[in-house]
Coordinates of C-alpha atoms in Angstrom, one line a residue:
X1 CA 120.7 -48.0 -193.7
X2 CA 122.3 -48.0 -190.2
X3 CA 120.8 -47.6 -186.7
X4 CA 122.0 -47.3 -183.2
X5 CA 120.3 -47.6 -179.8
X6 CA 122.8 -45.6 -177.8
X7 CA 122.2 -42.0 -176.7
X8 CA 126.0 -41.4 -176.4
X9 CA 126.5 -41.4 -180.2
X10 CA 124.7 -41.2 -183.5
X11 CA 125.5 -43.2 -186.7
X12 CA 124.7 -42.1 -190.2
X13 CA 125.2 -44.0 -193.5
X14 CA 127.1 -41.6 -195.7
X15 CA 127.5 -43.7 -198.9
X16 CA 127.7 -47.2 -200.3
X17 CA 130.3 -48.0 -203.0
X18 CA 130.0 -51.2 -205.0
X19 CA 132.9 -52.7 -207.1
X20 CA 131.8 -56.1 -208.4
X21 CA 131.1 -58.3 -205.4
X22 CA 132.8 -55.9 -203.0
X23 CA 130.7 -53.4 -201.1
X24 CA 132.2 -50.6 -199.0
X25 CA 130.0 -48.6 -196.6
X26 CA 131.1 -45.2 -195.2
X27 CA 129.4 -44.6 -191.8
X28 CA 129.8 -41.3 -189.9
X29 CA 129.6 -41.6 -186.1
X30 CA 129.2 -38.5 -183.9
X31 CA 129.7 -38.6 -180.2
X32 CA 127.2 -36.8 -178.0
X33 CA 128.4 -33.7 -176.3
X34 CA 127.4 -35.3 -172.9
X35 CA 129.6 -38.4 -173.4
X36 CA 132.9 -38.7 -171.6
X37 CA 135.8 -41.2 -171.7
X38 CA 135.7 -44.4 -173.8
X39 CA 132.3 -45.1 -175.4
X40 CA 131.7 -48.7 -176.3
X41 CA 128.6 -49.5 -178.4
X42 CA 127.4 -51.0 -181.7
X43 CA 125.9 -49.9 -184.9
X44 CA 123.5 -52.1 -186.8
X45 CA 124.0 -52.2 -190.6
X46 CA 120.7 -53.3 -192.2
X47 CA 120.7 -55.2 -195.5
X48 CA 117.9 -55.3 -198.0
X49 CA 116.9 -58.6 -196.4
X50 CA 116.4 -58.0 -192.6
X51 CA 118.0 -61.4 -192.0
X52 CA 121.3 -59.9 -193.3
X53 CA 121.7 -57.2 -190.7
X54 CA 125.1 -57.1 -189.0
X55 CA 126.3 -55.6 -185.8
X56 CA 129.5 -53.4 -186.0
X57 CA 131.3 -52.7 -182.7
X58 CA 132.1 -49.0 -182.1
X59 CA 134.8 -47.7 -179.7
X60 CA 135.0 -43.9 -179.4
X61 CA 137.0 -41.5 -177.3
X62 CA 134.9 -38.7 -176.0
X63 CA 136.9 -35.8 -174.6
X64 CA 135.8 -33.3 -172.0
X65 CA 136.1 -29.9 -173.7
X66 CA 136.6 -28.1 -170.3
X67 CA 139.5 -30.3 -169.5
X68 CA 141.1 -29.7 -172.9
X69 CA 140.9 -25.9 -172.3
X70 CA 138.2 -25.2 -174.9

């Protein structure tokens, strides 16, 4: 599972693929409609053992729809 503690975006674990010892996680991050400019934050990827949780940095560009003409 994944979690975030930032109201400017939401993170969702889409799927986990395993190939031998290699694990690939697909995480969807959605920017809040209220966010503007660069959004820096982090997502926590939780392992089966809580001691194996990892922080993943997130950098997003949030555009102002009014400034973009739509």
